[in-house]
GROMACS .gro file of C-alpha atoms in nm:
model
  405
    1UNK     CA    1   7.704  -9.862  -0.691
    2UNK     CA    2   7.406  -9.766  -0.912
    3UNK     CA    3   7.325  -9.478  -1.082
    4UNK     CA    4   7.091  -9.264  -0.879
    5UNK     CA    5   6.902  -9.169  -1.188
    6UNK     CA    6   6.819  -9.517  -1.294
    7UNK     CA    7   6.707  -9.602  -0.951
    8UNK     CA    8   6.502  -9.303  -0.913
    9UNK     CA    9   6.360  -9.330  -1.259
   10UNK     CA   10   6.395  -8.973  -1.301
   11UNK     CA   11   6.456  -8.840  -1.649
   12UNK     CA   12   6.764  -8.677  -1.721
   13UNK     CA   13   6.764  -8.302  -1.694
   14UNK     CA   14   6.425  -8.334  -1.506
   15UNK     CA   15   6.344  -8.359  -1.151
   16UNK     CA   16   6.050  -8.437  -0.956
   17UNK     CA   17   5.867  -8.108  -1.014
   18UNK     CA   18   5.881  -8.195  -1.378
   19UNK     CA   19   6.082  -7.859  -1.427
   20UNK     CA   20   6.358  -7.871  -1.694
   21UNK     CA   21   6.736  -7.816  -1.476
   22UNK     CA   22   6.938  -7.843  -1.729
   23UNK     CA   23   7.064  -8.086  -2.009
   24UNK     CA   24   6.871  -8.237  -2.228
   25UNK     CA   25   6.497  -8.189  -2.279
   26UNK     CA   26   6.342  -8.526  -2.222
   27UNK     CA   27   5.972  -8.572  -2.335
   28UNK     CA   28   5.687  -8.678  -2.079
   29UNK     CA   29   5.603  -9.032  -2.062
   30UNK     CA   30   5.217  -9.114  -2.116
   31UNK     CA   31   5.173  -9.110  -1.793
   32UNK     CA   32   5.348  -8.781  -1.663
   33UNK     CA   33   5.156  -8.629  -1.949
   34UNK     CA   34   4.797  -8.733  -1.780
   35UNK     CA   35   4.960  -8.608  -1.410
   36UNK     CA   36   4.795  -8.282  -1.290
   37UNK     CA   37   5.100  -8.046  -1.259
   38UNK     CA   38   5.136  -7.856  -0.910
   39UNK     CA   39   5.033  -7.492  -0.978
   40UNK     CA   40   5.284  -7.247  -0.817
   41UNK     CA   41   5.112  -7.063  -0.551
   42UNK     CA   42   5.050  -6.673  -0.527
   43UNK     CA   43   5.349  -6.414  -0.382
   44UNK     CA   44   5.226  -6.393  -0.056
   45UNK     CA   45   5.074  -6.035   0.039
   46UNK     CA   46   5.295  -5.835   0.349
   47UNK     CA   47   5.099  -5.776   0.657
   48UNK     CA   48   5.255  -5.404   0.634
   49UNK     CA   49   5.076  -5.328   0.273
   50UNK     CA   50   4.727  -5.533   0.414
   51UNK     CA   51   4.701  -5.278   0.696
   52UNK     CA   52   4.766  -4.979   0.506
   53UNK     CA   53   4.478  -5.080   0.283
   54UNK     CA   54   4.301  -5.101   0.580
   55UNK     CA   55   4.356  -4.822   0.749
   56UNK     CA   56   4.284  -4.602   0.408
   57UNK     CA   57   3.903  -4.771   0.346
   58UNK     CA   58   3.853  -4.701   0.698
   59UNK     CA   59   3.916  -4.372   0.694
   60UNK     CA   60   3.669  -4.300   0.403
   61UNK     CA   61   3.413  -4.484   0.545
   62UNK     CA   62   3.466  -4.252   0.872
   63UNK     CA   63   3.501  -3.904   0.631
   64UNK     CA   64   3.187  -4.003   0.425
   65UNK     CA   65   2.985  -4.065   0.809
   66UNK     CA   66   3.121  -3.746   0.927
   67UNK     CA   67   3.031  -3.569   0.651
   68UNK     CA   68   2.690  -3.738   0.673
   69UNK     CA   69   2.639  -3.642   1.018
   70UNK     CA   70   2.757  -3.293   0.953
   71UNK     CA   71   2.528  -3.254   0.655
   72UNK     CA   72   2.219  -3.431   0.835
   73UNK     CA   73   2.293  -3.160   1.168
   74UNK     CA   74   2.368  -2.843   0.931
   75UNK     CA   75   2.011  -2.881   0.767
   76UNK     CA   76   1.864  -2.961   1.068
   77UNK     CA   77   2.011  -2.651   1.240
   78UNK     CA   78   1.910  -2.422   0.937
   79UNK     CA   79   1.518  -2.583   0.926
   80UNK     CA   80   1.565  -2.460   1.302
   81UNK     CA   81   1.690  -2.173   1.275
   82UNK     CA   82   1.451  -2.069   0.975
   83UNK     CA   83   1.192  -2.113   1.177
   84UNK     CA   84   1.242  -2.021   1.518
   85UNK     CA   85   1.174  -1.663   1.662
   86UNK     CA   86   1.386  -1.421   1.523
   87UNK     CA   87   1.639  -1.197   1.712
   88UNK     CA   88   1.513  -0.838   1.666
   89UNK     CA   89   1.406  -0.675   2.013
   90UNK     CA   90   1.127  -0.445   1.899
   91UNK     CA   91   0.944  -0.386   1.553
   92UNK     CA   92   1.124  -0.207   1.270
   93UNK     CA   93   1.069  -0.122   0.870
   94UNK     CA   94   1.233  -0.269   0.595
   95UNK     CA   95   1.291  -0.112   0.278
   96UNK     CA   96   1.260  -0.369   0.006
   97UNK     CA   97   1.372  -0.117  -0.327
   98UNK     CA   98   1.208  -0.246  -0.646
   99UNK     CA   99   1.488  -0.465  -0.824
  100UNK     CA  100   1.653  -0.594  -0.492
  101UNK     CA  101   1.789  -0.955  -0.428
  102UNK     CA  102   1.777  -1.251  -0.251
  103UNK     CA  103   2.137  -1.149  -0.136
  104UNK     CA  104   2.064  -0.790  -0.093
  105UNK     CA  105   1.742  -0.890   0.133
  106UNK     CA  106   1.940  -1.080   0.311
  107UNK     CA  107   2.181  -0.837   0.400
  108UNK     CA  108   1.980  -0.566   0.497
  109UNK     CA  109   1.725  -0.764   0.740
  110UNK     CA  110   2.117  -0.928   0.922
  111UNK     CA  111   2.230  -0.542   0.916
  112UNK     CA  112   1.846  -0.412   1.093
  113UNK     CA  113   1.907  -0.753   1.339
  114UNK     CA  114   1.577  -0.859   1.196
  115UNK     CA  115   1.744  -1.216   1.109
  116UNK     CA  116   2.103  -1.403   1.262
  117UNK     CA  117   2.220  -1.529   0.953
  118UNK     CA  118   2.166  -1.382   0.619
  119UNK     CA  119   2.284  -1.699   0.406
  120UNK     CA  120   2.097  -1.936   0.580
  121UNK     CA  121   1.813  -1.705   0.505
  122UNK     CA  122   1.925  -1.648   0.112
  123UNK     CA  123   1.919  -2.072   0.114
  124UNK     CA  124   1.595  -2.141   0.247
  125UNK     CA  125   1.433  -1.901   0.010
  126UNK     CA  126   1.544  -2.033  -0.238
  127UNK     CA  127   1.423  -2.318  -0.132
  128UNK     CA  128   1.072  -2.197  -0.098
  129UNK     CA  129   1.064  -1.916  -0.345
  130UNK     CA  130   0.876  -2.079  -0.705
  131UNK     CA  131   1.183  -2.056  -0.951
  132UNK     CA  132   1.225  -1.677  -1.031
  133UNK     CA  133   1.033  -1.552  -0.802
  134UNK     CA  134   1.158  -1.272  -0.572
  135UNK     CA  135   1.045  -1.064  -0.274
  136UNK     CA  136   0.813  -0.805  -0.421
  137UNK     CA  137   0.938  -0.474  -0.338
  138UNK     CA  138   0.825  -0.242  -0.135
  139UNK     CA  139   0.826  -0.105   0.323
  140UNK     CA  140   0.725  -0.404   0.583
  141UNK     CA  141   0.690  -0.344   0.971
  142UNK     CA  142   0.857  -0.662   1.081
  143UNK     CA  143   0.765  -0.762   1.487
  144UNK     CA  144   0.990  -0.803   1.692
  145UNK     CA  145   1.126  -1.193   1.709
  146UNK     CA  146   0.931  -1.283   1.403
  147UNK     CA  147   1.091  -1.607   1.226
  148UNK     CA  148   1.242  -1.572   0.947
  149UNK     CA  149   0.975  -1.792   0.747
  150UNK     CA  150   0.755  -1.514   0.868
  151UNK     CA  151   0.942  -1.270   0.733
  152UNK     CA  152   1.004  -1.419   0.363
  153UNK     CA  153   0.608  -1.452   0.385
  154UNK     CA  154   0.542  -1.102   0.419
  155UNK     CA  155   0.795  -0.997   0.151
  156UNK     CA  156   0.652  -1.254  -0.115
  157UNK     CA  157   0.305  -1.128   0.008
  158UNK     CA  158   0.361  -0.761  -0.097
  159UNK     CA  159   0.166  -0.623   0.192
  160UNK     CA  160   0.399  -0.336   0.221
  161UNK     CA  161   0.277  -0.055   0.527
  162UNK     CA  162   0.024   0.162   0.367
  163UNK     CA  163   0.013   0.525   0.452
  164UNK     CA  164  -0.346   0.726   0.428
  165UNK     CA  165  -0.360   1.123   0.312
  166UNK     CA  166  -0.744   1.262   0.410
  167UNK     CA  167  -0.909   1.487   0.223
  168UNK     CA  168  -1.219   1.692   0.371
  169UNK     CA  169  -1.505   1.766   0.182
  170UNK     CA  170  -1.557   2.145   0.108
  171UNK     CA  171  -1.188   2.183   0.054
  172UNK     CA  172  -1.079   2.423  -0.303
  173UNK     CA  173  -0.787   2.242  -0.536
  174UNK     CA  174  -0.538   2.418  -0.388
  175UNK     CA  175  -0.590   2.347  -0.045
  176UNK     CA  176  -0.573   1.988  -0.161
  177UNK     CA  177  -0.280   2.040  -0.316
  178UNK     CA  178  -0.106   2.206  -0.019
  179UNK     CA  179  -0.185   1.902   0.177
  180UNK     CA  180  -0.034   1.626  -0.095
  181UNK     CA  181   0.287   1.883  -0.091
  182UNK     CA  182   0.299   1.847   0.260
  183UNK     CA  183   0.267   1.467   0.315
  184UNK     CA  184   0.659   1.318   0.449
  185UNK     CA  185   0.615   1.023   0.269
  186UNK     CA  186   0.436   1.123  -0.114
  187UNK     CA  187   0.712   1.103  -0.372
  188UNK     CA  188   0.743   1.353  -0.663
  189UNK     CA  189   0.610   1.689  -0.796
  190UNK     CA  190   0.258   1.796  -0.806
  191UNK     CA  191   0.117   1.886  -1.140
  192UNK     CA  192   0.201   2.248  -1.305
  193UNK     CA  193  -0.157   2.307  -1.364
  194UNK     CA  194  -0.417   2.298  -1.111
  195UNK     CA  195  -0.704   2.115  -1.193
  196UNK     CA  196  -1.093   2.221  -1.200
  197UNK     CA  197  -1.222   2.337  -0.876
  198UNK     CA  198  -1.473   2.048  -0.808
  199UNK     CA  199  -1.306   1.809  -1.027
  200UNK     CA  200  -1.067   1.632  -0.694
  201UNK     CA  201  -1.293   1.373  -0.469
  202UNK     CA  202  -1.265   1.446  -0.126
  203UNK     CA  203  -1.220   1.131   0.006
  204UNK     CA  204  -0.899   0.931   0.255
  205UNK     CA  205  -0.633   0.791   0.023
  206UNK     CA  206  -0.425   0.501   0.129
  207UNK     CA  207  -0.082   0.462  -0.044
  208UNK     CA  208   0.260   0.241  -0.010
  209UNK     CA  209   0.614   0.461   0.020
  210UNK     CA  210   0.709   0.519  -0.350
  211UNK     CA  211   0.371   0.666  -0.421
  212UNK     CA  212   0.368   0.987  -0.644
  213UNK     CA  213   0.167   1.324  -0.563
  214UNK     CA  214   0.049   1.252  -0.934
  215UNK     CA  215  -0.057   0.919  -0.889
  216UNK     CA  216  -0.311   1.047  -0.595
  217UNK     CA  217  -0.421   1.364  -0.784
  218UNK     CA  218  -0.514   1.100  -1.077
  219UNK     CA  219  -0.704   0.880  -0.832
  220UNK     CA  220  -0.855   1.166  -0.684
  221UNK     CA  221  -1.013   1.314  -1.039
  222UNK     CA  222  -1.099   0.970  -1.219
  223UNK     CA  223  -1.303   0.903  -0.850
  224UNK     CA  224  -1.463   1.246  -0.865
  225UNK     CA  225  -1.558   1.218  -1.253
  226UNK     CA  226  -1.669   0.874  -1.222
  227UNK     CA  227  -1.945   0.992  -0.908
  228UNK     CA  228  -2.045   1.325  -1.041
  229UNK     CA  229  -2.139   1.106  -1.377
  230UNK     CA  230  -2.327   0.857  -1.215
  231UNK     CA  231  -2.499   1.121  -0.971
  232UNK     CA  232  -2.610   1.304  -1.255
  233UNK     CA  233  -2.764   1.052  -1.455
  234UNK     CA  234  -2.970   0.941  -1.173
  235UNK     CA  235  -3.057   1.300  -1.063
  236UNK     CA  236  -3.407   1.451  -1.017
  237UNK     CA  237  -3.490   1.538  -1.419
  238UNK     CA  238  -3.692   1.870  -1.292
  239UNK     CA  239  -3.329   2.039  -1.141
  240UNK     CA  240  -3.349   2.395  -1.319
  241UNK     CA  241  -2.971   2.298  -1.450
  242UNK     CA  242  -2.822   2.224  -1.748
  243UNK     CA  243  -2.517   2.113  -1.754
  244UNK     CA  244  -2.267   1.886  -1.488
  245UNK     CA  245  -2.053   2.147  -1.433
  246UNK     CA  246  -2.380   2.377  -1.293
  247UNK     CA  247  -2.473   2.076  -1.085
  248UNK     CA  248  -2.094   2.019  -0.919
  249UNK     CA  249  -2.097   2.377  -0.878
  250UNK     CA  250  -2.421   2.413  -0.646
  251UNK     CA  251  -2.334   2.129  -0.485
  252UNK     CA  252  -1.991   2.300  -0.401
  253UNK     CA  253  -2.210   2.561  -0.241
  254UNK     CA  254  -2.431   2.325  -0.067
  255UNK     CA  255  -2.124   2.146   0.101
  256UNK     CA  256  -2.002   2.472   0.218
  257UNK     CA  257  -2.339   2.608   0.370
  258UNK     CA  258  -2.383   2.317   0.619
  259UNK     CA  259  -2.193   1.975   0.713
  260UNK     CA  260  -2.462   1.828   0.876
  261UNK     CA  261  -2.589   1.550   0.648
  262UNK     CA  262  -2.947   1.525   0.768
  263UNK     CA  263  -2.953   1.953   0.609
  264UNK     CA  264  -2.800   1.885   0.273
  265UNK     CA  265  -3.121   1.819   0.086
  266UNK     CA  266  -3.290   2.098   0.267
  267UNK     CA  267  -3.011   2.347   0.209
  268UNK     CA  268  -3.042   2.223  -0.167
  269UNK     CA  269  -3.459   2.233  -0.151
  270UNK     CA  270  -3.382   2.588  -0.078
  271UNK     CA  271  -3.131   2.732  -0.355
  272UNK     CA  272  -3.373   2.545  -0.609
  273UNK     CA  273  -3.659   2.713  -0.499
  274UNK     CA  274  -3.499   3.042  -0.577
  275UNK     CA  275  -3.339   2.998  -0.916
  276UNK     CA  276  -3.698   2.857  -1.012
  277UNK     CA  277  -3.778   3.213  -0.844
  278UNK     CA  278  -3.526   3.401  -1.009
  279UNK     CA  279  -3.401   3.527  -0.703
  280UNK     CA  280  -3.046   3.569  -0.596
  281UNK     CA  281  -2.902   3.299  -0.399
  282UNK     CA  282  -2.709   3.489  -0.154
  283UNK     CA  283  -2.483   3.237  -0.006
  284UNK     CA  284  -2.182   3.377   0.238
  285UNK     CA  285  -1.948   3.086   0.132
  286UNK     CA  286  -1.960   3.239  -0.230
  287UNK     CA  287  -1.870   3.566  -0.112
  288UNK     CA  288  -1.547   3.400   0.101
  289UNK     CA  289  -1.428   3.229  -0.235
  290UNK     CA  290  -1.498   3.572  -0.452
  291UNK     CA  291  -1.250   3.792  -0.200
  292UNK     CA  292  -0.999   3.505  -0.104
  293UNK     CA  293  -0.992   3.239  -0.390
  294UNK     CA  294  -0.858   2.910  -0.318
  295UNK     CA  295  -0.669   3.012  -0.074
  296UNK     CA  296  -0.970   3.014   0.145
  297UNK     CA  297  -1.067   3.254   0.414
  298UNK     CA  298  -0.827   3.337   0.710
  299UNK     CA  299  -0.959   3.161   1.038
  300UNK     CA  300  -0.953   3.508   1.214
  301UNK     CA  301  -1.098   3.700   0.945
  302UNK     CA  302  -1.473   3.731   0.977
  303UNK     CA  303  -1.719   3.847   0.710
  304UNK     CA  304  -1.834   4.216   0.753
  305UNK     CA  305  -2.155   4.366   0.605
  306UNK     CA  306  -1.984   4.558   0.400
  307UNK     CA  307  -1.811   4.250   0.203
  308UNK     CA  308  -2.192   4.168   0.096
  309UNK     CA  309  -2.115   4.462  -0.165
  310UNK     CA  310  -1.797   4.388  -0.250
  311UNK     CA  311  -1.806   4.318  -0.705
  312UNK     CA  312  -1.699   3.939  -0.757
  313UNK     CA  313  -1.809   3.702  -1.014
  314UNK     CA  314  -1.902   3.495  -0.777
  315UNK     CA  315  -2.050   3.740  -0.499
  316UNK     CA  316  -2.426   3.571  -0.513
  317UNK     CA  317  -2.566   3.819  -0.316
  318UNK     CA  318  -2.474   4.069  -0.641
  319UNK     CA  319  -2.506   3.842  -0.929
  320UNK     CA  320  -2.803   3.648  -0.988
  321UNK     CA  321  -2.795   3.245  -1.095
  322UNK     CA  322  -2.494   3.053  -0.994
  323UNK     CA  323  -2.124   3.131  -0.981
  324UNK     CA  324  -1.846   3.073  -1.260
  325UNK     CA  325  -1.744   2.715  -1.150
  326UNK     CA  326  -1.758   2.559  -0.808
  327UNK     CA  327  -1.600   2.733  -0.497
  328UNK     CA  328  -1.468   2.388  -0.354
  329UNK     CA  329  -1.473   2.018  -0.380
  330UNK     CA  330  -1.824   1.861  -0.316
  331UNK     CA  331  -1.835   1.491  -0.114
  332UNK     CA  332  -2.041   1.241  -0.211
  333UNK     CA  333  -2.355   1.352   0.008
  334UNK     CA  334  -2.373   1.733  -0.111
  335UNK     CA  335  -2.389   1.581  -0.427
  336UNK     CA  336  -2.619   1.316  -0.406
  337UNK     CA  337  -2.824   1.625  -0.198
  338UNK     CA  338  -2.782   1.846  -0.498
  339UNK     CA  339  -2.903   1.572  -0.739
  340UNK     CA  340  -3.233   1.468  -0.516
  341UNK     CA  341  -3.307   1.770  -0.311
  342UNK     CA  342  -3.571   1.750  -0.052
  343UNK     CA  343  -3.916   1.890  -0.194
  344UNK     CA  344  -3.971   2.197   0.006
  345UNK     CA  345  -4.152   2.545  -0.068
  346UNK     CA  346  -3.865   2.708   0.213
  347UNK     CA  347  -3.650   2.995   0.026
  348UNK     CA  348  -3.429   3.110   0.340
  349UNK     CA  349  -3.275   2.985   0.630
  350UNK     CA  350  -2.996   3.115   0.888
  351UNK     CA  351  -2.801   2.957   1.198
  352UNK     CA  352  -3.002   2.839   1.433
  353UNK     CA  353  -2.737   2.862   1.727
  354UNK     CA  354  -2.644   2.520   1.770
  355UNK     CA  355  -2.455   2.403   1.453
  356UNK     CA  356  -2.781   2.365   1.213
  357UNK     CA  357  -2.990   2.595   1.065
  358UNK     CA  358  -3.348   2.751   1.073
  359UNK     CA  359  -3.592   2.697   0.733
  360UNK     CA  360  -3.841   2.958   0.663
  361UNK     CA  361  -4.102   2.980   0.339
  362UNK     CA  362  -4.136   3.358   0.393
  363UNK     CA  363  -3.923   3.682   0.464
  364UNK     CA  364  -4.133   3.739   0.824
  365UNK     CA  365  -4.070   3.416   0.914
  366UNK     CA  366  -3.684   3.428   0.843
  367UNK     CA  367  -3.641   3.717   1.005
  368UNK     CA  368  -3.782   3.602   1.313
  369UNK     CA  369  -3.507   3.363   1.273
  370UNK     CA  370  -3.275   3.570   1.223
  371UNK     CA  371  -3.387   3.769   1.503
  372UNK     CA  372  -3.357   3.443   1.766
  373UNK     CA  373  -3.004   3.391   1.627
  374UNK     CA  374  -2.919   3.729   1.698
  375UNK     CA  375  -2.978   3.693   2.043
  376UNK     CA  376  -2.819   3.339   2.095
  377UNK     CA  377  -2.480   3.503   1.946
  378UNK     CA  378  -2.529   3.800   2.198
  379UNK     CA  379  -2.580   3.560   2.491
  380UNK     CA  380  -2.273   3.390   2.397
  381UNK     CA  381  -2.071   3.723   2.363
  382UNK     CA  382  -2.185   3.850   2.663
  383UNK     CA  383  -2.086   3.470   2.848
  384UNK     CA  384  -1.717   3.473   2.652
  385UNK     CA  385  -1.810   3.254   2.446
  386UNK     CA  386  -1.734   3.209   2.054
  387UNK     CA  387  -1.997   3.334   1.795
  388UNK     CA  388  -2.065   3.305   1.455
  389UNK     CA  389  -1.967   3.547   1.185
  390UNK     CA  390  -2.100   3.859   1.190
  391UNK     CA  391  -2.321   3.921   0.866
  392UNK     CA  392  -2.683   3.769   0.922
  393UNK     CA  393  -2.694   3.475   0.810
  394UNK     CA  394  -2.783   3.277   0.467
  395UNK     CA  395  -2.942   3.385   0.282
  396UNK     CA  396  -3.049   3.703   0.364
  397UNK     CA  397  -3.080   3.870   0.721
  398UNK     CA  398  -3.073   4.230   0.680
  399UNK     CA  399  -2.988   4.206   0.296
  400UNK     CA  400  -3.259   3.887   0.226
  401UNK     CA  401  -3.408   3.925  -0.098
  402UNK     CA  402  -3.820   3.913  -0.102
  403UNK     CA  403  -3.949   3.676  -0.408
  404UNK     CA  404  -4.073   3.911  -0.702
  405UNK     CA  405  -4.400   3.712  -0.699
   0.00000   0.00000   0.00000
């Protein structure tokens, strides 16, 4: 029998794979040295640990579509919702306090129903809002089902509600100022001291809530100073007056003789012509503000004959010239009246009956006027209805003053 080695040709302690077994380390022939060797193949991979793999990069690829799809639907439904019509039923104010934000905005128009979702709201201004910027403060009527995009427009516009306090001409300072105490919406105190009679423009005032009483009185005197200025500079440079405060204060007469703007001039034509004549200028309005102040005359109070007499600095139909300081606040046309009169020779005039008045150059020919007037009033007493005050007229009537020459 031969040995299985020889006949194989096999090296000893070497089999086929060319793998040492054992024994002796025999050296590769020329040969086996150029053979590629066999290279062991990889640990095969179990099907359980392939599918597990699997299963895990499938699930983040479904989380990360998801999450997608949520985040592509969530914007979508808060562009929506941002601009669609909002929930609130009928209009209501918002209060936007100076300071506020985003968040606090937010909350208060969810809280009024004026929005359905105060964070969406918060986000999307942001969004818009230039980088810190806020709503400016201040009240907004929001309408009812306006969009929130609407709404963050009218906050970062500022156009908060504006209010309006009117002001009369012919009103005094404190009559003025009893209307500014009274207004339900003007914030703080008026001032301690009054200011000039004829020194506040009569004039309507609009304001936002937060306004001050002071703030309108201010507006009201810088207006006032600003117009009697320019009214004097431009006035007629033959006025027998010297100084602004004489002009203010016979145009504080004029507005209280006559409202009627097509009179002013003539009612001015006619005080002129009697300072020029040295003659008193016997205006009822100055008696009024002599006996009552600024307090102005009681509505049921009429003036009697006898008040004519009554000793007041500014009682015109005692004292000659004009009076102290104004008796009220002049508008812009019984100043503009006082600064261009009308060129007239009249010197008197009285009601006429029908809410103007009658001119006359000479004492016959006002008290022929005052004589027609007499009997209007009487008709209308004697029909029920309402009549003037009693005294005469202005100026004069019974107590008119004749020219010296």
């Amino acid at each position: 029998m031969s040995d299985t080695r020889e006949n194989n040709q096999v090296p000893y302690g070497r089999d086929g794979s060319g793998e040492s077994k054992g024994g002796p380390i025999i050296p590769k022939s020329p040969t086996e040295a150029l053979r590629p060797e066999k290279v062991p193949e990889p640990p095969k991979r179990s099907r359980k640990a392939h599918s597990q793999v699997v299963i895990f990069l499938n699930f983040l690829m479904t989380l990360v579509v998801a999450v997608s799809i949520v985040g592509i639907a969530g914007f979508y439904y808060m562009i929506n919702t941002f601009h669609e019509p909002g929930p609130l039923q009928t209009n209501t104010t918002i209060t936007v306090r100076n300071g506020a934000g985003l968040a606090e905005i937010a909350n208060n128009l969810e809280r009024s129903d004026a929005i359905s979702n105060a964070r969406i709201f918060r986000l999307m201004a942001d969004r818009y809002l230039a980088a810190g910027q806020t709503p400016k403060p201040g009240e907004y009527e929001i309408k009812a089902h306006t969009s929130m995009k609407d709404i963050l427009a009218l906050l970062e516009s500022g156009k908060s509600i504006l209010y309006t306090v009117s002001f009369p001409e012919g009103l005094t300072v404190k009559q003025m100022f009893a209307r500014l105490a009274s207004d339900p919406v003007l914030e703080g105190d008026l001032p301690a001291d009054l200011p000039p009679e004829g020194s506040l423009r009569p004039d309507t005032y609009p304001y936002t809530r937060g306004t001050k009483r002071e703030e309108i009185v201010h507006q009201m005197r810088a207006a006032q100073g600003k117009l009697i200025e320019m009214l004097w500079e431009r006035r007629d440079p033959n006025l027998p007056l010297k100084t602004m405060e004489e002009f203010v204060t016979l145009a504080s007469i004029v507005e209280k003789e006559t409202g009627k703007d097509d009179e002013r001039g003539h009612v001015a034509s006619v005080f002129y012509n009697r300072m020029k004549k040295n003659m008193r200028l016997q205006s009822d309005p100055t008696i009024i503000y002599g006996l009552f102040g600024g307090e102005g005359k009681p509505s049921d109070r009429p003036i009697y004959q006898s008040d004519l007499q009554k000793e007041t600095p500014f009682n015109t139909y005692i004292i000659r010239g004009l009076p102290p300081h104004p008796i009220a606040n002049p508008g812009r046309a019984a100043l503009e009246a006082t600064a261009n009169p009308w060129r007239t020779d009249d010197l008197y005039f009285v009601a006429d009956g029908t809410g103007g008045h009658a001119f006359a150059k000479t004492l016959d020919e006002h008290n022929s006027n005052v004589r027609r007037w007499r009997k209007i009033e009487a008709e209308k007493a004697a029909s029920g209805g309402n009549t003037d005050t009693v005294v005469d007229g202005q100026p004069g009537g019974a107590q008119a003053e004749k020219p010296a020459n």
